[in-house]
Amino acid sequence: MFDTKIAVLLRDDLAGWQALNVTAFLVSGLPEVLRGEPYVDADDVRYLPMFGQPVVVLQGDAALLKKAHERALNRDQVMAIFTADLFATGNDADNRAAVRKVHTPDLDLVGIAVHGQKNAVDKIFKGARMHP
């Protein structure tokens, strides 16, 4: 039905609250052009639009997450990232500073999100399994 896919890959050792928090932050980084139309109920109350397609949430170990990150970089795929350091920060400026001080290969990734052509996203996340 869709030519593109939205996928989130989470490290498999996250606590439940961390997985939810990371997923929310990651999808917030996806381009706004992905949004569908606003929702309106029978009483004409308007609600914010959501993505116009499903979001697949996957999980894998730290090695798979690092490999998926490398694959996305090698394919020039834009992505959102969340590192373990961000659990200790309290605002966007500190989040950005925490990422900025770490070299790409040394990022302690706990999640990444990608939107792209289905086949490209599937190759990036090869080996991941559905999050329970």
C-alpha positions as a Markdown table, in Angstrom:
| # | Residue | x | y | z |
|---|---|---|---|---|
| 1 | Met | 0.0 | 0.0 | 0.0 |
| 2 | Phe | 2.9 | 2.4 | 0.8 |
| 3 | Asp | 6.1 | 2.9 | -1.2 |
| 4 | Thr | 7.9 | 4.1 | 1.9 |
| 5 | Lys | 8.3 | 2.9 | 5.4 |
| 6 | Ile | 8.8 | 4.4 | 8.8 |
| 7 | Ala | 10.8 | 2.2 | 11.1 |
| 8 | Val | 12.3 | 2.6 | 14.6 |
| 9 | Leu | 15.0 | 0.3 | 15.9 |
| 10 | Leu | 15.4 | 0.1 | 19.7 |
| 11 | Arg | 18.2 | -1.5 | 21.7 |
| 12 | Asp | 16.7 | -4.7 | 23.3 |
| 13 | Asp | 17.9 | -3.9 | 26.8 |
| 14 | Leu | 15.8 | -0.8 | 27.4 |
| 15 | Ala | 13.3 | -0.6 | 30.2 |
| 16 | Gly | 9.7 | -0.2 | 29.1 |
| 17 | Trp | 9.6 | 3.5 | 29.9 |
| 18 | Gln | 12.8 | 4.1 | 28.1 |
| 19 | Ala | 11.6 | 2.3 | 24.9 |
| 20 | Leu | 8.5 | 4.4 | 24.9 |
| 21 | Asn | 10.4 | 7.6 | 25.5 |
| 22 | Val | 13.0 | 6.9 | 22.9 |
| 23 | Thr | 10.3 | 6.0 | 20.3 |
| 24 | Ala | 8.5 | 9.2 | 20.9 |
| 25 | Phe | 11.6 | 11.3 | 20.6 |
| 26 | Leu | 12.8 | 9.5 | 17.5 |
| 27 | Val | 9.6 | 9.8 | 15.5 |
| 28 | Ser | 9.4 | 13.5 | 16.4 |
| 29 | Gly | 12.5 | 13.9 | 14.4 |
| 30 | Leu | 11.0 | 12.6 | 11.1 |
| 31 | Pro | 10.2 | 15.2 | 8.5 |
| 32 | Glu | 6.9 | 17.1 | 8.8 |
| 33 | Val | 6.0 | 16.2 | 5.2 |
| 34 | Leu | 5.1 | 12.8 | 6.5 |
| 35 | Arg | 2.0 | 14.0 | 8.3 |
| 36 | Gly | -1.5 | 13.2 | 7.2 |
| 37 | Glu | -4.6 | 15.3 | 7.4 |
| 38 | Pro | -6.0 | 16.6 | 10.7 |
| 39 | Tyr | -8.6 | 14.4 | 12.4 |
| 40 | Val | -12.1 | 15.7 | 13.0 |
| 41 | Asp | -14.7 | 14.0 | 15.1 |
| 42 | Ala | -18.5 | 14.0 | 14.6 |
| 43 | Asp | -18.8 | 17.2 | 16.7 |
| 44 | Asp | -16.3 | 19.0 | 14.5 |
| 45 | Val | -13.6 | 19.0 | 17.2 |
| 46 | Arg | -10.2 | 19.0 | 15.4 |
| 47 | Tyr | -7.2 | 16.9 | 16.4 |
| 48 | Leu | -3.6 | 17.0 | 15.3 |
| 49 | Pro | -2.6 | 15.1 | 12.2 |
| 50 | Met | -0.5 | 11.9 | 12.5 |
| 51 | Phe | 1.8 | 10.1 | 10.1 |
| 52 | Gly | -0.1 | 9.0 | 7.1 |
| 53 | Gln | 1.3 | 5.5 | 7.4 |
| 54 | Pro | 2.2 | 3.0 | 10.1 |
| 55 | Val | 5.3 | 3.1 | 12.2 |
| 56 | Val | 7.2 | -0.2 | 12.6 |
| 57 | Val | 9.0 | -0.6 | 15.9 |
| 58 | Leu | 11.8 | -3.1 | 15.9 |
| 59 | Gln | 14.4 | -4.2 | 18.4 |
| 60 | Gly | 17.9 | -5.6 | 18.4 |
| 61 | Asp | 21.1 | -5.7 | 20.4 |
| 62 | Ala | 23.7 | -3.0 | 20.5 |
| 63 | Ala | 25.7 | -4.6 | 17.7 |
| 64 | Leu | 22.7 | -4.7 | 15.3 |
| 65 | Leu | 21.9 | -1.1 | 16.2 |
| 66 | Lys | 25.4 | 0.0 | 15.3 |
| 67 | Lys | 25.3 | -2.0 | 12.1 |
| 68 | Ala | 21.9 | -0.5 | 11.1 |
| 69 | His | 23.3 | 3.0 | 11.8 |
| 70 | Glu | 26.3 | 2.2 | 9.6 |
| 71 | Arg | 24.1 | 0.9 | 6.8 |
| 72 | Ala | 21.9 | 4.1 | 7.0 |
| 73 | Leu | 25.0 | 6.3 | 6.8 |
| 74 | Asn | 26.4 | 4.3 | 3.8 |
| 75 | Arg | 23.1 | 4.7 | 2.0 |
| 76 | Asp | 23.0 | 8.5 | 2.8 |
| 77 | Gln | 19.8 | 7.9 | 4.6 |
| 78 | Val | 18.6 | 10.6 | 6.9 |
| 79 | Met | 17.8 | 9.4 | 10.4 |
| 80 | Ala | 17.0 | 10.4 | 13.9 |
| 81 | Ile | 19.2 | 9.1 | 16.7 |
| 82 | Phe | 18.9 | 8.7 | 20.5 |
| 83 | Thr | 22.0 | 7.9 | 22.6 |
| 84 | Ala | 22.2 | 6.7 | 26.1 |
| 85 | Asp | 23.6 | 10.0 | 27.2 |
| 86 | Leu | 20.3 | 11.7 | 26.5 |
| 87 | Phe | 18.6 | 9.9 | 29.4 |
| 88 | Ala | 20.7 | 12.1 | 31.7 |
| 89 | Thr | 19.9 | 15.4 | 30.0 |
| 90 | Gly | 16.8 | 17.5 | 30.6 |
| 91 | Asn | 16.4 | 19.8 | 27.6 |
| 92 | Asp | 17.0 | 20.0 | 23.8 |
| 93 | Ala | 20.2 | 22.1 | 24.1 |
| 94 | Asp | 21.8 | 19.6 | 26.5 |
| 95 | Asn | 20.7 | 16.7 | 24.2 |
| 96 | Arg | 22.3 | 18.4 | 21.2 |
| 97 | Ala | 25.5 | 19.1 | 23.2 |
| 98 | Ala | 25.7 | 15.5 | 24.4 |
| 99 | Val | 25.5 | 14.1 | 20.8 |
| 100 | Arg | 27.9 | 16.8 | 19.5 |
| 101 | Lys | 30.8 | 15.8 | 21.8 |
| 102 | Val | 30.9 | 12.2 | 20.6 |
| 103 | His | 32.4 | 10.9 | 17.3 |
| 104 | Thr | 30.1 | 9.0 | 15.1 |
| 105 | Pro | 31.6 | 5.5 | 15.7 |
| 106 | Asp | 31.6 | 6.1 | 19.4 |
| 107 | Leu | 27.9 | 7.0 | 19.7 |
| 108 | Asp | 26.2 | 4.8 | 22.4 |
| 109 | Leu | 23.0 | 4.4 | 20.3 |
| 110 | Val | 19.8 | 3.1 | 22.0 |
| 111 | Gly | 17.6 | 3.9 | 19.0 |
| 112 | Ile | 17.4 | 5.2 | 15.5 |
| 113 | Ala | 14.4 | 6.0 | 13.2 |
| 114 | Val | 14.4 | 6.1 | 9.4 |
| 115 | His | 11.8 | 7.0 | 6.8 |
| 116 | Gly | 12.6 | 5.9 | 3.3 |
| 117 | Gln | 11.8 | 3.5 | 0.4 |
| 118 | Lys | 10.6 | 0.2 | 1.8 |
| 119 | Asn | 13.4 | -1.9 | 0.3 |
| 120 | Ala | 16.1 | 0.5 | 1.6 |
| 121 | Val | 14.6 | 0.6 | 5.1 |
| 122 | Asp | 14.3 | -3.2 | 5.1 |
| 123 | Lys | 18.0 | -3.6 | 4.2 |
| 124 | Ile | 19.1 | -1.1 | 6.8 |
| 125 | Phe | 17.2 | -3.0 | 9.6 |
| 126 | Lys | 18.0 | -6.5 | 8.3 |
| 127 | Gly | 18.3 | -8.8 | 11.3 |
| 128 | Ala | 16.0 | -6.8 | 13.6 |
| 129 | Arg | 12.8 | -8.3 | 15.1 |
| 130 | Met | 9.5 | -6.8 | 16.0 |
| 131 | His | 9.4 | -5.2 | 19.3 |
| 132 | Pro | 7.1 | -7.1 | 21.7 |
